[in-house]
Short mmCIF file of N, CA and C in Angstrom, two decimals:
data_model
loop_
_atom_site.label_atom_id
_atom_site.label_comp_id
_atom_site.label_asym_id
_atom_site.label_seq_id
_atom_site.Cartn_x
_atom_site.Cartn_y
_atom_site.Cartn_z
N MET M 1 0.85 -1.18 0.00
CA MET M 1 0.00 0.00 0.00
C MET M 1 0.90 1.24 0.00
N ASP M 2 0.61 2.18 -0.88
CA ASP M 2 1.42 3.39 -0.92
C ASP M 2 0.82 4.49 -0.04
N ILE M 3 1.57 5.55 0.13
CA ILE M 3 1.16 6.63 1.04
C ILE M 3 -0.13 7.30 0.57
N HIS M 4 -0.33 7.45 -0.73
CA HIS M 4 -1.57 8.06 -1.22
C HIS M 4 -2.79 7.24 -0.81
N THR M 5 -2.68 5.92 -0.90
CA THR M 5 -3.79 5.04 -0.52
C THR M 5 -4.08 5.13 0.98
N ILE M 6 -3.03 5.23 1.77
CA ILE M 6 -3.20 5.38 3.22
C ILE M 6 -3.91 6.70 3.53
N ILE M 7 -3.50 7.76 2.88
CA ILE M 7 -4.12 9.07 3.09
C ILE M 7 -5.58 9.04 2.65
N GLN M 8 -5.86 8.43 1.51
CA GLN M 8 -7.25 8.30 1.06
C GLN M 8 -8.09 7.59 2.11
N SER M 9 -7.57 6.50 2.63
CA SER M 9 -8.29 5.72 3.64
C SER M 9 -8.64 6.57 4.86
N GLN M 10 -7.69 7.39 5.31
CA GLN M 10 -7.94 8.21 6.49
C GLN M 10 -8.92 9.35 6.22
N TYR M 11 -8.87 9.92 5.01
CA TYR M 11 -9.89 10.91 4.65
C TYR M 11 -11.27 10.27 4.66
N HIS M 12 -11.39 9.10 4.03
CA HIS M 12 -12.69 8.43 3.98
C HIS M 12 -13.19 8.07 5.38
N ALA M 13 -12.31 7.55 6.22
CA ALA M 13 -12.72 7.20 7.58
C ALA M 13 -13.18 8.45 8.34
N SER M 14 -12.46 9.54 8.17
CA SER M 14 -12.81 10.79 8.84
C SER M 14 -14.15 11.33 8.33
N LEU M 15 -14.36 11.26 7.03
CA LEU M 15 -15.65 11.70 6.47
C LEU M 15 -16.78 10.79 6.91
N ASP M 16 -16.50 9.49 7.07
CA ASP M 16 -17.53 8.58 7.59
C ASP M 16 -17.96 9.00 8.99
N MET M 17 -17.00 9.42 9.81
CA MET M 17 -17.33 9.86 11.16
C MET M 17 -18.10 11.18 11.14
N LEU M 18 -17.68 12.11 10.29
CA LEU M 18 -18.41 13.37 10.16
C LEU M 18 -19.84 13.09 9.67
N ASP M 19 -19.97 12.19 8.73
CA ASP M 19 -21.28 11.81 8.22
C ASP M 19 -22.19 11.32 9.35
N GLN M 20 -21.65 10.53 10.25
CA GLN M 20 -22.45 10.06 11.39
C GLN M 20 -23.00 11.23 12.21
N THR M 21 -22.15 12.24 12.46
CA THR M 21 -22.61 13.36 13.28
C THR M 21 -23.74 14.11 12.58
N ILE M 22 -23.62 14.27 11.27
CA ILE M 22 -24.65 14.98 10.51
C ILE M 22 -25.95 14.18 10.49
N GLU M 23 -25.83 12.89 10.19
CA GLU M 23 -27.02 12.03 10.10
C GLU M 23 -27.74 11.91 11.45
N LYS M 24 -26.98 11.88 12.55
CA LYS M 24 -27.57 11.66 13.87
C LYS M 24 -27.99 12.94 14.58
N CYS M 25 -27.67 14.09 14.01
CA CYS M 25 -27.98 15.36 14.68
C CYS M 25 -29.49 15.58 14.74
N PRO M 26 -30.04 15.71 15.95
CA PRO M 26 -31.47 16.02 16.07
C PRO M 26 -31.78 17.40 15.49
N VAL M 27 -32.97 17.55 14.97
CA VAL M 27 -33.41 18.81 14.36
C VAL M 27 -33.16 19.99 15.29
N GLU M 28 -33.43 19.80 16.58
CA GLU M 28 -33.31 20.93 17.52
C GLU M 28 -31.86 21.38 17.75
N LEU M 29 -30.88 20.56 17.38
CA LEU M 29 -29.47 20.96 17.53
C LEU M 29 -28.87 21.55 16.26
N TRP M 30 -29.53 21.37 15.13
CA TRP M 30 -28.98 21.75 13.83
C TRP M 30 -28.66 23.25 13.76
N ASN M 31 -29.54 24.08 14.28
CA ASN M 31 -29.36 25.53 14.21
C ASN M 31 -29.75 26.16 15.55
N ARG M 32 -29.33 25.54 16.64
CA ARG M 32 -29.72 25.97 17.98
C ARG M 32 -29.23 27.39 18.26
N LYS M 33 -30.15 28.22 18.69
CA LYS M 33 -29.90 29.65 18.90
C LYS M 33 -28.72 29.91 19.84
N GLU M 34 -28.62 29.15 20.94
CA GLU M 34 -27.59 29.44 21.94
C GLU M 34 -26.19 28.98 21.55
N ASP M 35 -26.05 28.23 20.48
CA ASP M 35 -24.72 27.79 20.05
C ASP M 35 -24.00 28.91 19.32
N LYS M 36 -22.81 29.24 19.77
CA LYS M 36 -22.00 30.26 19.10
C LYS M 36 -21.74 29.84 17.66
N ASN M 37 -21.30 28.60 17.49
CA ASN M 37 -21.10 28.03 16.16
C ASN M 37 -22.18 26.98 15.95
N LYS M 38 -23.09 27.27 15.04
CA LYS M 38 -24.20 26.37 14.77
C LYS M 38 -23.67 25.04 14.23
N PHE M 39 -24.39 23.97 14.52
CA PHE M 39 -23.99 22.64 14.09
C PHE M 39 -23.77 22.61 12.57
N TRP M 40 -24.76 23.10 11.83
CA TRP M 40 -24.67 23.08 10.36
C TRP M 40 -23.48 23.89 9.88
N HIS M 41 -23.21 25.02 10.54
CA HIS M 41 -22.13 25.91 10.10
C HIS M 41 -20.78 25.26 10.33
N LEU M 42 -20.62 24.61 11.46
CA LEU M 42 -19.37 23.91 11.75
C LEU M 42 -19.16 22.76 10.77
N ALA M 43 -20.22 22.04 10.44
CA ALA M 43 -20.12 20.95 9.46
C ALA M 43 -19.73 21.52 8.09
N TYR M 44 -20.34 22.62 7.69
CA TYR M 44 -20.01 23.23 6.39
C TYR M 44 -18.56 23.71 6.37
N HIS M 45 -18.17 24.42 7.39
CA HIS M 45 -16.79 24.91 7.51
C HIS M 45 -15.79 23.76 7.36
N THR M 46 -16.08 22.66 8.02
CA THR M 46 -15.21 21.50 7.99
C THR M 46 -15.08 20.95 6.57
N LEU M 47 -16.18 20.79 5.89
CA LEU M 47 -16.16 20.28 4.52
C LEU M 47 -15.46 21.25 3.57
N PHE M 48 -15.75 22.54 3.73
CA PHE M 48 -15.14 23.55 2.85
C PHE M 48 -13.62 23.49 2.93
N TYR M 49 -13.08 23.50 4.16
CA TYR M 49 -11.62 23.52 4.29
C TYR M 49 -10.98 22.18 3.93
N THR M 50 -11.71 21.10 4.12
CA THR M 50 -11.19 19.82 3.65
C THR M 50 -11.01 19.87 2.14
N GLN M 51 -12.01 20.36 1.45
CA GLN M 51 -11.93 20.48 0.00
C GLN M 51 -10.84 21.49 -0.41
N LEU M 52 -10.81 22.63 0.24
CA LEU M 52 -9.82 23.66 -0.10
C LEU M 52 -8.40 23.10 -0.01
N TYR M 53 -8.06 22.47 1.11
CA TYR M 53 -6.69 22.02 1.31
C TYR M 53 -6.35 20.76 0.54
N LEU M 54 -7.32 20.16 -0.12
CA LEU M 54 -7.03 19.09 -1.07
C LEU M 54 -6.80 19.66 -2.48
N SER M 55 -7.06 20.94 -2.66
CA SER M 55 -6.84 21.60 -3.94
C SER M 55 -5.37 21.94 -4.10
N PRO M 56 -4.90 22.08 -5.33
CA PRO M 56 -3.48 22.40 -5.53
C PRO M 56 -3.05 23.72 -4.88
N SER M 57 -3.95 24.72 -4.89
CA SER M 57 -3.64 26.02 -4.30
C SER M 57 -4.95 26.79 -4.13
N PHE M 58 -4.86 27.91 -3.44
CA PHE M 58 -6.04 28.76 -3.26
C PHE M 58 -6.57 29.23 -4.61
N ASN M 59 -5.67 29.64 -5.51
CA ASN M 59 -6.09 30.15 -6.81
C ASN M 59 -6.70 29.08 -7.70
N GLU M 60 -6.37 27.83 -7.46
CA GLU M 60 -6.91 26.73 -8.27
C GLU M 60 -8.12 26.07 -7.63
N PHE M 61 -8.51 26.54 -6.46
CA PHE M 61 -9.65 25.99 -5.74
C PHE M 61 -10.95 26.34 -6.43
N GLU M 62 -11.81 25.35 -6.63
CA GLU M 62 -13.14 25.57 -7.18
C GLU M 62 -14.16 25.16 -6.12
N PRO M 63 -14.79 26.13 -5.46
CA PRO M 63 -15.74 25.80 -4.40
C PRO M 63 -16.90 24.94 -4.91
N TRP M 64 -17.50 24.23 -3.99
CA TRP M 64 -18.71 23.46 -4.24
C TRP M 64 -19.73 24.37 -4.91
N ALA M 65 -20.52 23.85 -5.80
CA ALA M 65 -21.48 24.64 -6.59
C ALA M 65 -22.45 25.44 -5.72
N LYS M 66 -22.77 24.95 -4.51
CA LYS M 66 -23.73 25.65 -3.65
C LYS M 66 -23.06 26.49 -2.56
N HIS M 67 -21.77 26.76 -2.74
CA HIS M 67 -21.06 27.60 -1.76
C HIS M 67 -21.68 28.99 -1.72
N ARG M 68 -21.76 29.51 -0.50
CA ARG M 68 -22.24 30.87 -0.29
C ARG M 68 -21.09 31.68 0.28
N PRO M 69 -20.81 32.86 -0.30
CA PRO M 69 -19.68 33.66 0.18
C PRO M 69 -19.71 33.89 1.69
N GLU M 70 -18.57 33.73 2.30
CA GLU M 70 -18.30 33.96 3.72
C GLU M 70 -18.82 32.86 4.64
N TYR M 71 -19.59 31.91 4.14
CA TYR M 71 -20.13 30.85 5.00
C TYR M 71 -19.04 29.93 5.52
N ASN M 72 -17.91 29.90 4.89
CA ASN M 72 -16.81 29.03 5.34
C ASN M 72 -16.12 29.56 6.58
N PHE M 73 -16.28 30.83 6.89
CA PHE M 73 -15.55 31.43 8.00
C PHE M 73 -16.27 31.26 9.34
N MET M 74 -15.48 31.03 10.36
CA MET M 74 -15.96 31.01 11.75
C MET M 74 -15.31 32.22 12.42
N GLY M 75 -15.97 32.84 13.36
CA GLY M 75 -15.36 33.99 14.05
C GLY M 75 -15.43 35.22 13.17
N THR M 76 -14.27 35.77 12.83
CA THR M 76 -14.22 36.97 12.00
C THR M 76 -13.52 36.66 10.67
N LEU M 77 -13.71 37.55 9.72
CA LEU M 77 -13.05 37.40 8.42
C LEU M 77 -11.54 37.59 8.61
N PRO M 78 -10.73 36.93 7.78
CA PRO M 78 -9.28 36.95 8.00
C PRO M 78 -8.56 38.22 7.54
N GLU M 79 -9.28 39.15 6.94
CA GLU M 79 -8.65 40.38 6.45
C GLU M 79 -9.34 41.60 7.03
N PRO M 80 -8.60 42.72 7.16
CA PRO M 80 -9.21 43.94 7.68
C PRO M 80 -10.44 44.31 6.88
N PRO M 81 -11.45 44.79 7.54
CA PRO M 81 -11.56 45.22 8.92
C PRO M 81 -11.97 44.11 9.90
N TYR M 82 -11.80 42.85 9.52
CA TYR M 82 -12.06 41.70 10.40
C TYR M 82 -13.52 41.65 10.89
N ASP M 83 -14.42 41.94 9.98
CA ASP M 83 -15.85 41.87 10.30
C ASP M 83 -16.27 40.42 10.51
N LYS M 84 -17.45 40.26 11.10
CA LYS M 84 -18.04 38.93 11.19
C LYS M 84 -18.55 38.56 9.80
N PRO M 85 -18.47 37.29 9.43
CA PRO M 85 -19.01 36.89 8.13
C PRO M 85 -20.52 37.10 8.08
N LYS M 86 -21.00 37.38 6.90
CA LYS M 86 -22.45 37.56 6.71
C LYS M 86 -23.05 36.18 6.44
N ILE M 87 -23.73 35.66 7.43
CA ILE M 87 -24.34 34.34 7.36
C ILE M 87 -25.85 34.52 7.41
N GLY M 88 -26.51 34.08 6.38
CA GLY M 88 -27.97 34.18 6.32
C GLY M 88 -28.62 32.84 6.57
N GLU M 89 -29.35 32.39 5.60
CA GLU M 89 -30.10 31.13 5.68
C GLU M 89 -29.14 29.96 5.92
N PRO M 90 -29.44 29.12 6.91
CA PRO M 90 -28.57 27.96 7.15
C PRO M 90 -28.70 26.93 6.04
N TYR M 91 -27.63 26.16 5.87
CA TYR M 91 -27.71 25.00 4.98
C TYR M 91 -28.59 23.96 5.66
N THR M 92 -29.33 23.21 4.86
CA THR M 92 -30.14 22.12 5.38
C THR M 92 -29.26 20.89 5.57
N ARG M 93 -29.75 19.92 6.32
CA ARG M 93 -29.04 18.66 6.48
C ARG M 93 -28.81 18.01 5.11
N ASP M 94 -29.83 18.02 4.25
CA ASP M 94 -29.67 17.41 2.93
C ASP M 94 -28.59 18.11 2.11
N GLU M 95 -28.49 19.41 2.21
CA GLU M 95 -27.44 20.13 1.48
C GLU M 95 -26.05 19.77 2.01
N ILE M 96 -25.91 19.69 3.32
CA ILE M 96 -24.61 19.34 3.90
C ILE M 96 -24.24 17.90 3.54
N ILE M 97 -25.21 17.00 3.54
CA ILE M 97 -24.95 15.62 3.13
C ILE M 97 -24.58 15.58 1.65
N GLU M 98 -25.24 16.38 0.85
CA GLU M 98 -24.90 16.46 -0.57
C GLU M 98 -23.44 16.91 -0.75
N TYR M 99 -23.03 17.92 0.01
CA TYR M 99 -21.64 18.40 -0.07
C TYR M 99 -20.68 17.30 0.39
N LEU M 100 -21.01 16.63 1.48
CA LEU M 100 -20.16 15.55 1.97
C LEU M 100 -20.02 14.46 0.91
N GLU M 101 -21.11 14.08 0.27
CA GLU M 101 -21.07 13.04 -0.76
C GLU M 101 -20.27 13.51 -1.98
N TYR M 102 -20.42 14.76 -2.33
CA TYR M 102 -19.62 15.33 -3.42
C TYR M 102 -18.13 15.21 -3.09
N LEU M 103 -17.77 15.64 -1.89
CA LEU M 103 -16.36 15.58 -1.49
C LEU M 103 -15.88 14.13 -1.41
N ARG M 104 -16.69 13.26 -0.86
CA ARG M 104 -16.34 11.84 -0.77
C ARG M 104 -16.04 11.27 -2.17
N SER M 105 -16.81 11.69 -3.16
CA SER M 105 -16.61 11.19 -4.52
C SER M 105 -15.33 11.72 -5.17
N LYS M 106 -14.78 12.81 -4.64
CA LYS M 106 -13.59 13.43 -5.21
C LYS M 106 -12.29 13.10 -4.47
N ILE M 107 -12.40 12.55 -3.26
CA ILE M 107 -11.23 12.34 -2.41
C ILE M 107 -10.13 11.55 -3.11
N ASP M 108 -10.46 10.39 -3.67
CA ASP M 108 -9.43 9.55 -4.26
C ASP M 108 -8.70 10.26 -5.39
N GLU M 109 -9.45 10.90 -6.25
CA GLU M 109 -8.86 11.65 -7.37
C GLU M 109 -7.97 12.79 -6.85
N MET M 110 -8.47 13.53 -5.88
CA MET M 110 -7.72 14.68 -5.38
C MET M 110 -6.45 14.24 -4.68
N VAL M 111 -6.52 13.20 -3.85
CA VAL M 111 -5.33 12.73 -3.13
C VAL M 111 -4.31 12.14 -4.10
N THR M 112 -4.77 11.39 -5.08
CA THR M 112 -3.85 10.79 -6.07
C THR M 112 -3.06 11.87 -6.80
N ALA M 113 -3.67 13.02 -7.04
CA ALA M 113 -3.02 14.10 -7.77
C ALA M 113 -2.01 14.88 -6.94
N VAL M 114 -1.97 14.68 -5.65
CA VAL M 114 -1.10 15.46 -4.77
C VAL M 114 0.35 15.02 -4.90
N ASP M 115 1.23 15.99 -5.18
CA ASP M 115 2.68 15.76 -5.12
C ASP M 115 3.07 16.00 -3.67
N LEU M 116 3.27 14.94 -2.93
CA LEU M 116 3.50 15.04 -1.49
C LEU M 116 4.80 15.75 -1.14
N HIS M 117 5.69 15.92 -2.12
CA HIS M 117 6.98 16.59 -1.86
C HIS M 117 6.92 18.09 -2.18
N ALA M 118 5.85 18.54 -2.81
CA ALA M 118 5.70 19.95 -3.17
C ALA M 118 5.37 20.79 -1.95
N LYS M 119 5.48 22.10 -2.12
CA LYS M 119 5.05 23.03 -1.07
C LYS M 119 3.54 22.95 -0.95
N SER M 120 3.01 23.42 0.17
CA SER M 120 1.58 23.27 0.47
C SER M 120 0.67 23.87 -0.59
N GLY M 121 1.11 24.95 -1.24
CA GLY M 121 0.26 25.64 -2.20
C GLY M 121 -0.55 26.77 -1.57
N PHE M 122 -0.38 26.95 -0.26
CA PHE M 122 -1.09 27.99 0.48
C PHE M 122 -0.05 28.78 1.27
N GLU M 123 0.13 30.04 0.91
CA GLU M 123 1.21 30.85 1.50
C GLU M 123 1.14 30.93 3.02
N TRP M 124 -0.02 30.82 3.60
CA TRP M 124 -0.17 30.89 5.06
C TRP M 124 0.14 29.55 5.75
N LEU M 125 0.44 28.52 4.97
CA LEU M 125 0.78 27.21 5.52
C LEU M 125 2.16 26.79 4.98
N PRO M 126 3.21 27.22 5.66
CA PRO M 126 4.56 27.03 5.14
C PRO M 126 5.13 25.63 5.39
N PHE M 127 4.51 24.63 4.76
CA PHE M 127 5.05 23.28 4.86
C PHE M 127 4.72 22.50 3.59
N SER M 128 5.07 21.24 3.55
CA SER M 128 4.90 20.42 2.35
C SER M 128 3.46 19.95 2.19
N LYS M 129 3.15 19.45 1.00
CA LYS M 129 1.83 18.85 0.74
C LYS M 129 1.60 17.63 1.63
N LEU M 130 2.67 16.89 1.93
CA LEU M 130 2.50 15.74 2.82
C LEU M 130 2.03 16.21 4.20
N GLU M 131 2.70 17.21 4.76
CA GLU M 131 2.28 17.72 6.05
C GLU M 131 0.89 18.34 5.98
N LEU M 132 0.56 18.94 4.84
CA LEU M 132 -0.77 19.52 4.66
C LEU M 132 -1.86 18.45 4.79
N GLN M 133 -1.58 17.23 4.33
CA GLN M 133 -2.58 16.17 4.45
C GLN M 133 -2.85 15.85 5.92
N PHE M 134 -1.79 15.77 6.72
CA PHE M 134 -1.97 15.53 8.16
C PHE M 134 -2.72 16.70 8.80
N TYR M 135 -2.33 17.90 8.45
CA TYR M 135 -2.97 19.12 8.95
C TYR M 135 -4.46 19.10 8.63
N ASN M 136 -4.78 18.77 7.38
CA ASN M 136 -6.16 18.78 6.90
C ASN M 136 -7.00 17.71 7.62
N ILE M 137 -6.45 16.52 7.76
CA ILE M 137 -7.18 15.46 8.46
C ILE M 137 -7.36 15.81 9.93
N ARG M 138 -6.35 16.43 10.55
CA ARG M 138 -6.50 16.87 11.95
C ARG M 138 -7.61 17.89 12.08
N HIS M 139 -7.69 18.83 11.14
CA HIS M 139 -8.76 19.84 11.16
C HIS M 139 -10.12 19.17 11.00
N LEU M 140 -10.23 18.28 10.05
CA LEU M 140 -11.46 17.55 9.82
C LEU M 140 -11.89 16.80 11.08
N MET M 141 -10.95 16.14 11.73
CA MET M 141 -11.29 15.36 12.93
C MET M 141 -11.51 16.24 14.16
N GLN M 142 -10.85 17.39 14.25
CA GLN M 142 -11.11 18.28 15.39
C GLN M 142 -12.57 18.68 15.40
N HIS M 143 -13.06 19.12 14.24
CA HIS M 143 -14.45 19.58 14.19
C HIS M 143 -15.44 18.42 14.25
N THR M 144 -15.07 17.28 13.69
CA THR M 144 -15.93 16.10 13.83
C THR M 144 -16.04 15.73 15.30
N GLY M 145 -14.93 15.81 16.02
CA GLY M 145 -14.96 15.55 17.46
C GLY M 145 -15.83 16.55 18.21
N GLU M 146 -15.73 17.82 17.83
CA GLU M 146 -16.58 18.84 18.46
C GLU M 146 -18.06 18.52 18.25
N LEU M 147 -18.41 18.16 17.03
CA LEU M 147 -19.81 17.85 16.73
C LEU M 147 -20.25 16.59 17.46
N GLY M 148 -19.37 15.59 17.51
CA GLY M 148 -19.68 14.37 18.25
C GLY M 148 -19.87 14.63 19.73
N GLU M 149 -19.02 15.47 20.29
CA GLU M 149 -19.14 15.83 21.71
C GLU M 149 -20.44 16.59 21.96
N ARG M 150 -20.80 17.47 21.04
CA ARG M 150 -22.06 18.21 21.18
C ARG M 150 -23.24 17.24 21.19
N LEU M 151 -23.21 16.25 20.29
CA LEU M 151 -24.29 15.26 20.25
C LEU M 151 -24.34 14.46 21.54
N GLY M 152 -23.18 14.07 22.05
CA GLY M 152 -23.13 13.29 23.28
C GLY M 152 -23.65 14.08 24.47
N PHE M 153 -23.23 15.32 24.58
CA PHE M 153 -23.60 16.15 25.72
C PHE M 153 -25.08 16.56 25.67
N ALA M 154 -25.52 17.02 24.50
CA ALA M 154 -26.87 17.57 24.40
C ALA M 154 -27.95 16.52 24.17
N ALA M 155 -27.58 15.39 23.56
CA ALA M 155 -28.62 14.43 23.19
C ALA M 155 -28.27 12.98 23.52
N GLN M 156 -27.15 12.77 24.21
CA GLN M 156 -26.71 11.42 24.57
C GLN M 156 -26.62 10.50 23.34
N ILE M 157 -26.11 11.05 22.25
CA ILE M 157 -25.92 10.30 21.00
C ILE M 157 -24.42 10.06 20.83
N ASP M 158 -24.07 8.81 20.58
CA ASP M 158 -22.67 8.45 20.38
C ASP M 158 -22.34 8.29 18.90
N ILE M 159 -21.08 8.53 18.58
CA ILE M 159 -20.56 8.36 17.23
C ILE M 159 -19.58 7.18 17.27
N ASP M 160 -19.69 6.30 16.31
CA ASP M 160 -18.79 5.15 16.23
C ASP M 160 -17.45 5.55 15.64
N TRP M 161 -16.39 4.96 16.17
CA TRP M 161 -15.04 5.17 15.66
C TRP M 161 -14.88 4.41 14.35
N VAL M 162 -14.27 5.07 13.37
CA VAL M 162 -13.93 4.42 12.10
C VAL M 162 -12.42 4.51 11.98
N GLY M 163 -11.74 3.38 12.05
CA GLY M 163 -10.27 3.36 12.06
C GLY M 163 -9.65 3.59 10.71
N LYS M 164 -10.22 2.97 9.69
CA LYS M 164 -9.73 3.16 8.33
C LYS M 164 -10.80 2.69 7.37
N ARG M 165 -10.64 3.08 6.14
CA ARG M 165 -11.58 2.67 5.09
C ARG M 165 -10.76 1.93 4.05
N LYS M 166 -11.18 0.74 3.71
CA LYS M 166 -10.49 -0.04 2.68
C LYS M 166 -10.71 0.64 1.33
N ILE M 167 -9.63 0.89 0.64
CA ILE M 167 -9.67 1.51 -0.68
C ILE M 167 -9.42 0.41 -1.71
N VAL M 168 -10.30 0.33 -2.68
CA VAL M 168 -10.16 -0.71 -3.72
C VAL M 168 -9.72 -0.11 -5.02
#
């Protein structure tokens, strides 16, 4: 098994876990008023950046067809005047699942195309494409863990661990 296949397996396993959180999220938690970061927004942010960092570079990134400007940001925008992103209508569960399935269908192709010895392709991430894969999977799993913890705390719903996904 080569390194690209191992990386593909871990992306798929991580997306399987994120998928569980989305599928199991009760309606009342999806856009709960008291949550600073809404469940749907955190799920969208996670998918957006997973896709972005699998792209060759920021300039070559093609957002998902249903992307809405600024919806990928949490907190404040990264450039002056550092305003809060303009977030309107939330994504539905079906839309987030559609995005997850879209990304899942592209993972193998995107990972295979990665030159793991090249620079990251993102000036704000000064490391190699190989390290970017670890960084990206850590980001994906950090937020998947947050969503899983939210489900456990608020609704006593557990998420199953997925260790790896067999790639054929």
